[in-house]
Amino acid sequence: MPTPEKTTQIIAALMSSKPSSDPEVFGSLTVGDLLASLRSRAFGLSLILFGLPNLLPIPGLPILTGIVLVMLAWQILVGREVPWLPDRIAGTALPRARLTQVVNRTLPLLRRLETMSRPRLALAAGPTARRLVGLAVLVLAVLLVIVPIPWIGSMPQGLALCVLGLGLTERDGLLVVAGFVLAAIATAVSAGIGYTIMASALSILF
């Protein structure tokens, strides 16, 4: 039986795949391309793929990835096995060059986490925990859409999404727990900054 491809191998292969010859989409990937690359990894890998673009400041991408992740989070919550997106969103082009830049910078970290990960803490990676992951992803996705964070951008949400996704993919309950902790930190940071922005705006208005 062949050894299953590692998560990082699938991501690296996707980034190195030949771009389309169509001049309208040359040099780009679509959201649907990312989903098509998931194979049997389903939602775990989808969280990594749509979390990665948030690890570097790429204008506009947090909103797009946030919308996609809201849909994926809902599907995790209801127990769907295979991710699905409407054609209009699946056909949205993503900048291949910027995504490749993000992947090249983050793959070494993902490889280290992947090397250390293994199936463990089954309860933290089971069906109930999976739905809790869906809830955490939903919160993080909404924050990506509505709360811009100065200086650090969407890095806290992106990191939490990647760790949660790798935990699901590798069935590693310890990584899932770590992802919950990172999600809580990202939520606290976003809520604090959102409150500060709102308080500043109200003080100017009133």
mmCIF file with all atom_site columns, C-alpha atoms in Angstrom:
data_model
loop_
_atom_site.group_PDB
_atom_site.id
_atom_site.type_symbol
_atom_site.label_atom_id
_atom_site.label_alt_id
_atom_site.label_comp_id
_atom_site.label_asym_id
_atom_site.label_entity_id
_atom_site.label_seq_id
_atom_site.pdbx_PDB_ins_code
_atom_site.Cartn_x
_atom_site.Cartn_y
_atom_site.Cartn_z
_atom_site.occupancy
_atom_site.B_iso_or_equiv
_atom_site.pdbx_formal_charge
_atom_site.auth_seq_id
_atom_site.auth_comp_id
_atom_site.auth_asym_id
_atom_site.auth_atom_id
_atom_site.pdbx_PDB_model_num
ATOM 1   C CA . MET A 1 1   ? 0.000   0.000  0.000   1.00 0.00 ? 1   MET A CA 1
ATOM 2   C CA . PRO A 1 2   ? 1.531   3.376  -0.985  1.00 0.00 ? 2   PRO A CA 1
ATOM 3   C CA . THR A 1 3   ? 2.362   5.824  1.763   1.00 0.00 ? 3   THR A CA 1
ATOM 4   C CA . PRO A 1 4   ? -0.228  8.649  1.876   1.00 0.00 ? 4   PRO A CA 1
ATOM 5   C CA . GLU A 1 5   ? 1.051   12.035 0.792   1.00 0.00 ? 5   GLU A CA 1
ATOM 6   C CA . LYS A 1 6   ? 1.799   14.396 3.620   1.00 0.00 ? 6   LYS A CA 1
ATOM 7   C CA . THR A 1 7   ? -0.176  17.599 3.954   1.00 0.00 ? 7   THR A CA 1
ATOM 8   C CA . THR A 1 8   ? 2.864   19.735 3.117   1.00 0.00 ? 8   THR A CA 1
ATOM 9   C CA . GLN A 1 9   ? 3.555   17.657 -0.001  1.00 0.00 ? 9   GLN A CA 1
ATOM 10  C CA . ILE A 1 10  ? 0.045   18.306 -1.312  1.00 0.00 ? 10  ILE A CA 1
ATOM 11  C CA . ILE A 1 11  ? 0.386   22.048 -0.663  1.00 0.00 ? 11  ILE A CA 1
ATOM 12  C CA . ALA A 1 12  ? 3.833   22.231 -2.300  1.00 0.00 ? 12  ALA A CA 1
ATOM 13  C CA . ALA A 1 13  ? 2.581   20.305 -5.344  1.00 0.00 ? 13  ALA A CA 1
ATOM 14  C CA . LEU A 1 14  ? -0.368  22.659 -5.722  1.00 0.00 ? 14  LEU A CA 1
ATOM 15  C CA . MET A 1 15  ? 1.869   25.729 -5.653  1.00 0.00 ? 15  MET A CA 1
ATOM 16  C CA . SER A 1 16  ? 4.256   24.239 -8.241  1.00 0.00 ? 16  SER A CA 1
ATOM 17  C CA . SER A 1 17  ? 1.536   23.089 -10.632 1.00 0.00 ? 17  SER A CA 1
ATOM 18  C CA . LYS A 1 18  ? 1.563   24.656 -14.080 1.00 0.00 ? 18  LYS A CA 1
ATOM 19  C CA . PRO A 1 19  ? -0.578  27.822 -14.352 1.00 0.00 ? 19  PRO A CA 1
ATOM 20  C CA . SER A 1 20  ? -3.397  27.981 -16.846 1.00 0.00 ? 20  SER A CA 1
ATOM 21  C CA . SER A 1 21  ? -2.551  29.048 -20.413 1.00 0.00 ? 21  SER A CA 1
ATOM 22  C CA . ASP A 1 22  ? -5.647  31.254 -20.406 1.00 0.00 ? 22  ASP A CA 1
ATOM 23  C CA . PRO A 1 23  ? -4.331  34.858 -20.235 1.00 0.00 ? 23  PRO A CA 1
ATOM 24  C CA . GLU A 1 24  ? -7.263  35.864 -18.072 1.00 0.00 ? 24  GLU A CA 1
ATOM 25  C CA . VAL A 1 25  ? -6.281  33.467 -15.284 1.00 0.00 ? 25  VAL A CA 1
ATOM 26  C CA . PHE A 1 26  ? -2.560  32.936 -16.004 1.00 0.00 ? 26  PHE A CA 1
ATOM 27  C CA . GLY A 1 27  ? -0.492  33.086 -12.836 1.00 0.00 ? 27  GLY A CA 1
ATOM 28  C CA . SER A 1 28  ? -3.531  32.643 -10.634 1.00 0.00 ? 28  SER A CA 1
ATOM 29  C CA . LEU A 1 29  ? -5.217  29.875 -8.705  1.00 0.00 ? 29  LEU A CA 1
ATOM 30  C CA . THR A 1 30  ? -8.904  29.753 -8.038  1.00 0.00 ? 30  THR A CA 1
ATOM 31  C CA . VAL A 1 31  ? -10.643 28.930 -4.795  1.00 0.00 ? 31  VAL A CA 1
ATOM 32  C CA . GLY A 1 32  ? -11.954 25.860 -6.609  1.00 0.00 ? 32  GLY A CA 1
ATOM 33  C CA . ASP A 1 33  ? -8.393  24.792 -7.478  1.00 0.00 ? 33  ASP A CA 1
ATOM 34  C CA . LEU A 1 34  ? -7.579  24.745 -3.776  1.00 0.00 ? 34  LEU A CA 1
ATOM 35  C CA . LEU A 1 35  ? -10.640 22.673 -2.941  1.00 0.00 ? 35  LEU A CA 1
ATOM 36  C CA . ALA A 1 36  ? -9.907  20.255 -5.812  1.00 0.00 ? 36  ALA A CA 1
ATOM 37  C CA . SER A 1 37  ? -6.454  19.610 -4.315  1.00 0.00 ? 37  SER A CA 1
ATOM 38  C CA . LEU A 1 38  ? -7.865  18.413 -1.004  1.00 0.00 ? 38  LEU A CA 1
ATOM 39  C CA . ARG A 1 39  ? -8.342  14.802 -2.069  1.00 0.00 ? 39  ARG A CA 1
ATOM 40  C CA . SER A 1 40  ? -9.114  12.774 1.042   1.00 0.00 ? 40  SER A CA 1
ATOM 41  C CA . ARG A 1 41  ? -7.918  15.451 3.475   1.00 0.00 ? 41  ARG A CA 1
ATOM 42  C CA . ALA A 1 42  ? -11.218 17.361 3.216   1.00 0.00 ? 42  ALA A CA 1
ATOM 43  C CA . PHE A 1 43  ? -11.805 20.031 5.838   1.00 0.00 ? 43  PHE A CA 1
ATOM 44  C CA . GLY A 1 44  ? -8.516  19.789 7.727   1.00 0.00 ? 44  GLY A CA 1
ATOM 45  C CA . LEU A 1 45  ? -6.443  20.727 4.698   1.00 0.00 ? 45  LEU A CA 1
ATOM 46  C CA . SER A 1 46  ? -8.993  23.346 3.623   1.00 0.00 ? 46  SER A CA 1
ATOM 47  C CA . LEU A 1 47  ? -8.435  25.195 6.915   1.00 0.00 ? 47  LEU A CA 1
ATOM 48  C CA . ILE A 1 48  ? -4.685  25.207 6.248   1.00 0.00 ? 48  ILE A CA 1
ATOM 49  C CA . LEU A 1 49  ? -5.023  26.321 2.635   1.00 0.00 ? 49  LEU A CA 1
ATOM 50  C CA . PHE A 1 50  ? -7.374  29.192 3.467   1.00 0.00 ? 50  PHE A CA 1
ATOM 51  C CA . GLY A 1 51  ? -5.524  30.041 6.676   1.00 0.00 ? 51  GLY A CA 1
ATOM 52  C CA . LEU A 1 52  ? -2.115  30.374 5.014   1.00 0.00 ? 52  LEU A CA 1
ATOM 53  C CA . PRO A 1 53  ? -2.921  33.531 2.971   1.00 0.00 ? 53  PRO A CA 1
ATOM 54  C CA . ASN A 1 54  ? -3.614  35.346 6.229   1.00 0.00 ? 54  ASN A CA 1
ATOM 55  C CA . LEU A 1 55  ? -0.064  34.865 7.506   1.00 0.00 ? 55  LEU A CA 1
ATOM 56  C CA . LEU A 1 56  ? 1.184   37.699 5.291   1.00 0.00 ? 56  LEU A CA 1
ATOM 57  C CA . PRO A 1 57  ? -0.479  41.100 4.751   1.00 0.00 ? 57  PRO A CA 1
ATOM 58  C CA . ILE A 1 58  ? -2.219  40.620 1.382   1.00 0.00 ? 58  ILE A CA 1
ATOM 59  C CA . PRO A 1 59  ? -4.921  43.301 0.924   1.00 0.00 ? 59  PRO A CA 1
ATOM 60  C CA . GLY A 1 60  ? -8.401  41.938 0.313   1.00 0.00 ? 60  GLY A CA 1
ATOM 61  C CA . LEU A 1 61  ? -7.597  38.270 0.925   1.00 0.00 ? 61  LEU A CA 1
ATOM 62  C CA . PRO A 1 62  ? -8.701  38.149 4.585   1.00 0.00 ? 62  PRO A CA 1
ATOM 63  C CA . ILE A 1 63  ? -12.229 39.106 3.516   1.00 0.00 ? 63  ILE A CA 1
ATOM 64  C CA . LEU A 1 64  ? -12.337 36.532 0.699   1.00 0.00 ? 64  LEU A CA 1
ATOM 65  C CA . THR A 1 65  ? -10.851 33.738 2.811   1.00 0.00 ? 65  THR A CA 1
ATOM 66  C CA . GLY A 1 66  ? -13.155 34.733 5.673   1.00 0.00 ? 66  GLY A CA 1
ATOM 67  C CA . ILE A 1 67  ? -16.242 34.317 3.469   1.00 0.00 ? 67  ILE A CA 1
ATOM 68  C CA . VAL A 1 68  ? -15.014 30.924 2.241   1.00 0.00 ? 68  VAL A CA 1
ATOM 69  C CA . LEU A 1 69  ? -14.214 29.818 5.802   1.00 0.00 ? 69  LEU A CA 1
ATOM 70  C CA . VAL A 1 70  ? -17.657 30.845 7.069   1.00 0.00 ? 70  VAL A CA 1
ATOM 71  C CA . MET A 1 71  ? -19.173 28.421 4.549   1.00 0.00 ? 71  MET A CA 1
ATOM 72  C CA . LEU A 1 72  ? -16.694 25.668 5.420   1.00 0.00 ? 72  LEU A CA 1
ATOM 73  C CA . ALA A 1 73  ? -17.222 26.186 9.159   1.00 0.00 ? 73  ALA A CA 1
ATOM 74  C CA . TRP A 1 74  ? -20.974 25.751 8.767   1.00 0.00 ? 74  TRP A CA 1
ATOM 75  C CA . GLN A 1 75  ? -20.428 22.515 6.832   1.00 0.00 ? 75  GLN A CA 1
ATOM 76  C CA . ILE A 1 76  ? -18.144 21.212 9.606   1.00 0.00 ? 76  ILE A CA 1
ATOM 77  C CA . LEU A 1 77  ? -20.792 22.083 12.183  1.00 0.00 ? 77  LEU A CA 1
ATOM 78  C CA . VAL A 1 78  ? -23.521 20.151 10.360  1.00 0.00 ? 78  VAL A CA 1
ATOM 79  C CA . GLY A 1 79  ? -21.252 17.136 9.829   1.00 0.00 ? 79  GLY A CA 1
ATOM 80  C CA . ARG A 1 80  ? -20.718 17.346 6.075   1.00 0.00 ? 80  ARG A CA 1
ATOM 81  C CA . GLU A 1 81  ? -17.843 15.100 4.904   1.00 0.00 ? 81  GLU A CA 1
ATOM 82  C CA . VAL A 1 82  ? -16.800 16.864 1.672   1.00 0.00 ? 82  VAL A CA 1
ATOM 83  C CA . PRO A 1 83  ? -16.371 20.661 1.314   1.00 0.00 ? 83  PRO A CA 1
ATOM 84  C CA . TRP A 1 84  ? -18.572 22.460 -1.203  1.00 0.00 ? 84  TRP A CA 1
ATOM 85  C CA . LEU A 1 85  ? -18.694 26.068 -2.421  1.00 0.00 ? 85  LEU A CA 1
ATOM 86  C CA . PRO A 1 86  ? -20.953 27.893 -4.910  1.00 0.00 ? 86  PRO A CA 1
ATOM 87  C CA . ASP A 1 87  ? -19.489 28.162 -8.431  1.00 0.00 ? 87  ASP A CA 1
ATOM 88  C CA . ARG A 1 88  ? -19.203 31.941 -8.195  1.00 0.00 ? 88  ARG A CA 1
ATOM 89  C CA . ILE A 1 89  ? -16.921 31.739 -5.151  1.00 0.00 ? 89  ILE A CA 1
ATOM 90  C CA . ALA A 1 90  ? -15.074 28.622 -6.370  1.00 0.00 ? 90  ALA A CA 1
ATOM 91  C CA . GLY A 1 91  ? -14.150 30.487 -9.556  1.00 0.00 ? 91  GLY A CA 1
ATOM 92  C CA . THR A 1 92  ? -12.612 33.464 -7.718  1.00 0.00 ? 92  THR A CA 1
ATOM 93  C CA . ALA A 1 93  ? -8.966  33.922 -8.721  1.00 0.00 ? 93  ALA A CA 1
ATOM 94  C CA . LEU A 1 94  ? -6.215  34.090 -6.117  1.00 0.00 ? 94  LEU A CA 1
ATOM 95  C CA . PRO A 1 95  ? -2.732  35.581 -6.720  1.00 0.00 ? 95  PRO A CA 1
ATOM 96  C CA . ARG A 1 96  ? -0.430  32.600 -7.259  1.00 0.00 ? 96  ARG A CA 1
ATOM 97  C CA . ALA A 1 97  ? 2.784   34.608 -6.744  1.00 0.00 ? 97  ALA A CA 1
ATOM 98  C CA . ARG A 1 98  ? 1.707   35.957 -3.352  1.00 0.00 ? 98  ARG A CA 1
ATOM 99  C CA . LEU A 1 99  ? 0.359   32.592 -2.230  1.00 0.00 ? 99  LEU A CA 1
ATOM 100 C CA . THR A 1 100 ? 3.608   30.920 -3.267  1.00 0.00 ? 100 THR A CA 1
ATOM 101 C CA . GLN A 1 101 ? 5.487   33.502 -1.217  1.00 0.00 ? 101 GLN A CA 1
ATOM 102 C CA . VAL A 1 102 ? 3.367   32.693 1.828   1.00 0.00 ? 102 VAL A CA 1
ATOM 103 C CA . VAL A 1 103 ? 3.756   28.939 1.335   1.00 0.00 ? 103 VAL A CA 1
ATOM 104 C CA . ASN A 1 104 ? 7.543   29.162 0.897   1.00 0.00 ? 104 ASN A CA 1
ATOM 105 C CA . ARG A 1 105 ? 7.815   31.035 4.177   1.00 0.00 ? 105 ARG A CA 1
ATOM 106 C CA . THR A 1 106 ? 5.498   28.831 6.182   1.00 0.00 ? 106 THR A CA 1
ATOM 107 C CA . LEU A 1 107 ? 6.117   25.302 4.857   1.00 0.00 ? 107 LEU A CA 1
ATOM 108 C CA . PRO A 1 108 ? 9.228   24.784 7.054   1.00 0.00 ? 108 PRO A CA 1
ATOM 109 C CA . LEU A 1 109 ? 7.121   25.470 10.164  1.00 0.00 ? 109 LEU A CA 1
ATOM 110 C CA . LEU A 1 110 ? 4.297   23.238 8.918   1.00 0.00 ? 110 LEU A CA 1
ATOM 111 C CA . ARG A 1 111 ? 6.808   20.459 8.193   1.00 0.00 ? 111 ARG A CA 1
ATOM 112 C CA . ARG A 1 112 ? 8.157   20.653 11.748  1.00 0.00 ? 112 ARG A CA 1
ATOM 113 C CA . LEU A 1 113 ? 4.645   20.496 13.180  1.00 0.00 ? 113 LEU A CA 1
ATOM 114 C CA . GLU A 1 114 ? 3.801   17.651 10.806  1.00 0.00 ? 114 GLU A CA 1
ATOM 115 C CA . THR A 1 115 ? 6.893   15.710 11.909  1.00 0.00 ? 115 THR A CA 1
ATOM 116 C CA . MET A 1 116 ? 5.930   16.024 15.572  1.00 0.00 ? 116 MET A CA 1
ATOM 117 C CA . SER A 1 117 ? 2.232   15.286 15.033  1.00 0.00 ? 117 SER A CA 1
ATOM 118 C CA . ARG A 1 118 ? 0.656   11.847 15.326  1.00 0.00 ? 118 ARG A CA 1
ATOM 119 C CA . PRO A 1 119 ? -2.771  10.405 16.181  1.00 0.00 ? 119 PRO A CA 1
ATOM 120 C CA . ARG A 1 120 ? -3.270  11.050 19.919  1.00 0.00 ? 120 ARG A CA 1
ATOM 121 C CA . LEU A 1 121 ? -5.820  12.379 22.399  1.00 0.00 ? 121 LEU A CA 1
ATOM 122 C CA . ALA A 1 122 ? -8.592  10.792 20.373  1.00 0.00 ? 122 ALA A CA 1
ATOM 123 C CA . LEU A 1 123 ? -11.325 12.557 22.326  1.00 0.00 ? 123 LEU A CA 1
ATOM 124 C CA . ALA A 1 124 ? -9.898  15.963 21.337  1.00 0.00 ? 124 ALA A CA 1
ATOM 125 C CA . ALA A 1 125 ? -9.902  14.936 17.684  1.00 0.00 ? 125 ALA A CA 1
ATOM 126 C CA . GLY A 1 126 ? -13.250 13.104 17.651  1.00 0.00 ? 126 GLY A CA 1
ATOM 127 C CA . PRO A 1 127 ? -16.680 14.061 16.263  1.00 0.00 ? 127 PRO A CA 1
ATOM 128 C CA . THR A 1 128 ? -17.629 16.381 19.145  1.00 0.00 ? 128 THR A CA 1
ATOM 129 C CA . ALA A 1 129 ? -14.285 18.160 19.006  1.00 0.00 ? 129 ALA A CA 1
ATOM 130 C CA . ARG A 1 130 ? -14.684 18.438 15.224  1.00 0.00 ? 130 ARG A CA 1
ATOM 131 C CA . ARG A 1 131 ? -17.891 20.422 15.685  1.00 0.00 ? 131 ARG A CA 1
ATOM 132 C CA . LEU A 1 132 ? -16.164 22.626 18.254  1.00 0.00 ? 132 LEU A CA 1
ATOM 133 C CA . VAL A 1 133 ? -13.478 23.231 15.635  1.00 0.00 ? 133 VAL A CA 1
ATOM 134 C CA . GLY A 1 134 ? -16.254 24.283 13.262  1.00 0.00 ? 134 GLY A CA 1
ATOM 135 C CA . LEU A 1 135 ? -17.493 26.791 15.821  1.00 0.00 ? 135 LEU A CA 1
ATOM 136 C CA . ALA A 1 136 ? -13.975 28.152 16.399  1.00 0.00 ? 136 ALA A CA 1
ATOM 137 C CA . VAL A 1 137 ? -13.429 28.462 12.646  1.00 0.00 ? 137 VAL A CA 1
ATOM 138 C CA . LEU A 1 138 ? -16.737 30.307 12.290  1.00 0.00 ? 138 LEU A CA 1
ATOM 139 C CA . VAL A 1 139 ? -15.671 32.868 14.897  1.00 0.00 ? 139 VAL A CA 1
ATOM 140 C CA . LEU A 1 140 ? -12.230 33.293 13.302  1.00 0.00 ? 140 LEU A CA 1
ATOM 141 C CA . ALA A 1 141 ? -13.762 33.636 9.836   1.00 0.00 ? 141 ALA A CA 1
ATOM 142 C CA . VAL A 1 142 ? -16.176 36.354 10.956  1.00 0.00 ? 142 VAL A CA 1
ATOM 143 C CA . LEU A 1 143 ? -13.272 38.217 12.565  1.00 0.00 ? 143 LEU A CA 1
ATOM 144 C CA . LEU A 1 144 ? -11.333 38.030 9.280   1.00 0.00 ? 144 LEU A CA 1
ATOM 145 C CA . VAL A 1 145 ? -14.221 39.749 7.531   1.00 0.00 ? 145 VAL A CA 1
ATOM 146 C CA . ILE A 1 146 ? -15.161 42.454 10.036  1.00 0.00 ? 146 ILE A CA 1
ATOM 147 C CA . VAL A 1 147 ? -12.117 43.268 12.201  1.00 0.00 ? 147 VAL A CA 1
ATOM 148 C CA . PRO A 1 148 ? -8.997  44.564 10.430  1.00 0.00 ? 148 PRO A CA 1
ATOM 149 C CA . ILE A 1 149 ? -5.989  44.444 12.780  1.00 0.00 ? 149 ILE A CA 1
ATOM 150 C CA . PRO A 1 150 ? -3.243  47.071 12.290  1.00 0.00 ? 150 PRO A CA 1
ATOM 151 C CA . TRP A 1 151 ? 0.416   45.962 11.984  1.00 0.00 ? 151 TRP A CA 1
ATOM 152 C CA . ILE A 1 152 ? -0.100  42.235 12.480  1.00 0.00 ? 152 ILE A CA 1
ATOM 153 C CA . GLY A 1 153 ? -3.013  41.950 10.053  1.00 0.00 ? 153 GLY A CA 1
ATOM 154 C CA . SER A 1 154 ? -4.822  38.624 10.207  1.00 0.00 ? 154 SER A CA 1
ATOM 155 C CA . MET A 1 155 ? -1.816  36.581 11.354  1.00 0.00 ? 155 MET A CA 1
ATOM 156 C CA . PRO A 1 156 ? -3.351  35.408 14.686  1.00 0.00 ? 156 PRO A CA 1
ATOM 157 C CA . GLN A 1 157 ? -6.431  34.029 12.922  1.00 0.00 ? 157 GLN A CA 1
ATOM 158 C CA . GLY A 1 158 ? -4.334  32.490 10.140  1.00 0.00 ? 158 GLY A CA 1
ATOM 159 C CA . LEU A 1 159 ? -2.018  30.715 12.574  1.00 0.00 ? 159 LEU A CA 1
ATOM 160 C CA . ALA A 1 160 ? -4.932  29.334 14.603  1.00 0.00 ? 160 ALA A CA 1
ATOM 161 C CA . LEU A 1 161 ? -6.627  28.080 11.418  1.00 0.00 ? 161 LEU A CA 1
ATOM 162 C CA . CYS A 1 162 ? -3.463  26.316 10.227  1.00 0.00 ? 162 CYS A CA 1
ATOM 163 C CA . VAL A 1 163 ? -2.900  24.569 13.559  1.00 0.00 ? 163 VAL A CA 1
ATOM 164 C CA . LEU A 1 164 ? -6.553  23.498 13.799  1.00 0.00 ? 164 LEU A CA 1
ATOM 165 C CA . GLY A 1 165 ? -6.432  22.232 10.212  1.00 0.00 ? 165 GLY A CA 1
ATOM 166 C CA . LEU A 1 166 ? -3.237  20.251 10.755  1.00 0.00 ? 166 LEU A CA 1
ATOM 167 C CA . GLY A 1 167 ? -4.698  18.794 13.960  1.00 0.00 ? 167 GLY A CA 1
ATOM 168 C CA . LEU A 1 168 ? -7.776  17.574 12.070  1.00 0.00 ? 168 LEU A CA 1
ATOM 169 C CA . THR A 1 169 ? -5.735  16.238 9.160   1.00 0.00 ? 169 THR A CA 1
ATOM 170 C CA . GLU A 1 170 ? -3.310  14.306 11.354  1.00 0.00 ? 170 GLU A CA 1
ATOM 171 C CA . ARG A 1 171 ? -5.990  13.353 13.933  1.00 0.00 ? 171 ARG A CA 1
ATOM 172 C CA . ASP A 1 172 ? -3.742  14.934 16.552  1.00 0.00 ? 172 ASP A CA 1
ATOM 173 C CA . GLY A 1 173 ? -5.848  16.003 19.527  1.00 0.00 ? 173 GLY A CA 1
ATOM 174 C CA . LEU A 1 174 ? -2.914  17.885 21.064  1.00 0.00 ? 174 LEU A CA 1
ATOM 175 C CA . LEU A 1 175 ? -2.652  20.104 17.999  1.00 0.00 ? 175 LEU A CA 1
ATOM 176 C CA . VAL A 1 176 ? -6.424  20.619 18.041  1.00 0.00 ? 176 VAL A CA 1
ATOM 177 C CA . VAL A 1 177 ? -6.207  21.793 21.661  1.00 0.00 ? 177 VAL A CA 1
ATOM 178 C CA . ALA A 1 178 ? -3.302  24.100 20.726  1.00 0.00 ? 178 ALA A CA 1
ATOM 179 C CA . GLY A 1 179 ? -5.448  25.457 17.889  1.00 0.00 ? 179 GLY A CA 1
ATOM 180 C CA . PHE A 1 180 ? -8.268  26.212 20.341  1.00 0.00 ? 180 PHE A CA 1
ATOM 181 C CA . VAL A 1 181 ? -5.821  28.144 22.538  1.00 0.00 ? 181 VAL A CA 1
ATOM 182 C CA . LEU A 1 182 ? -4.533  30.131 19.543  1.00 0.00 ? 182 LEU A CA 1
ATOM 183 C CA . ALA A 1 183 ? -8.112  30.778 18.409  1.00 0.00 ? 183 ALA A CA 1
ATOM 184 C CA . ALA A 1 184 ? -8.973  32.148 21.874  1.00 0.00 ? 184 ALA A CA 1
ATOM 185 C CA . ILE A 1 185 ? -5.923  34.435 21.777  1.00 0.00 ? 185 ILE A CA 1
ATOM 186 C CA . ALA A 1 186 ? -6.774  35.634 18.250  1.00 0.00 ? 186 ALA A CA 1
ATOM 187 C CA . THR A 1 187 ? -10.372 36.310 19.305  1.00 0.00 ? 187 THR A CA 1
ATOM 188 C CA . ALA A 1 188 ? -9.256  38.256 22.373  1.00 0.00 ? 188 ALA A CA 1
ATOM 189 C CA . VAL A 1 189 ? -6.805  40.337 20.330  1.00 0.00 ? 189 VAL A CA 1
ATOM 190 C CA . SER A 1 190 ? -9.411  41.069 17.656  1.00 0.00 ? 190 SER A CA 1
ATOM 191 C CA . ALA A 1 191 ? -12.091 41.915 20.222  1.00 0.00 ? 191 ALA A CA 1
ATOM 192 C CA . GLY A 1 192 ? -9.729  44.256 22.054  1.00 0.00 ? 192 GLY A CA 1
ATOM 193 C CA . ILE A 1 193 ? -8.721  46.063 18.877  1.00 0.00 ? 193 ILE A CA 1
ATOM 194 C CA . GLY A 1 194 ? -12.321 46.198 17.664  1.00 0.00 ? 194 GLY A CA 1
ATOM 195 C CA . TYR A 1 195 ? -13.408 47.728 20.963  1.00 0.00 ? 195 TYR A CA 1
ATOM 196 C CA . THR A 1 196 ? -10.590 50.294 20.791  1.00 0.00 ? 196 THR A CA 1
ATOM 197 C CA . ILE A 1 197 ? -11.514 51.285 17.235  1.00 0.00 ? 197 ILE A CA 1
ATOM 198 C CA . MET A 1 198 ? -15.197 51.599 18.129  1.00 0.00 ? 198 MET A CA 1
ATOM 199 C CA . ALA A 1 199 ? -14.453 53.602 21.294  1.00 0.00 ? 199 ALA A CA 1
ATOM 200 C CA . SER A 1 200 ? -12.181 55.961 19.341  1.00 0.00 ? 200 SER A CA 1
ATOM 201 C CA . ALA A 1 201 ? -14.818 56.474 16.651  1.00 0.00 ? 201 ALA A CA 1
ATOM 202 C CA . LEU A 1 202 ? -17.524 57.202 19.239  1.00 0.00 ? 202 LEU A CA 1
ATOM 203 C CA . SER A 1 203 ? -15.275 59.676 21.068  1.00 0.00 ? 203 SER A CA 1
ATOM 204 C CA . ILE A 1 204 ? -14.711 61.575 17.801  1.00 0.00 ? 204 ILE A CA 1
ATOM 205 C CA . LEU A 1 205 ? -18.407 61.588 16.941  1.00 0.00 ? 205 LEU A CA 1
ATOM 206 C CA . PHE A 1 206 ? -19.647 62.505 20.407  1.00 0.00 ? 206 PHE A CA 1
#
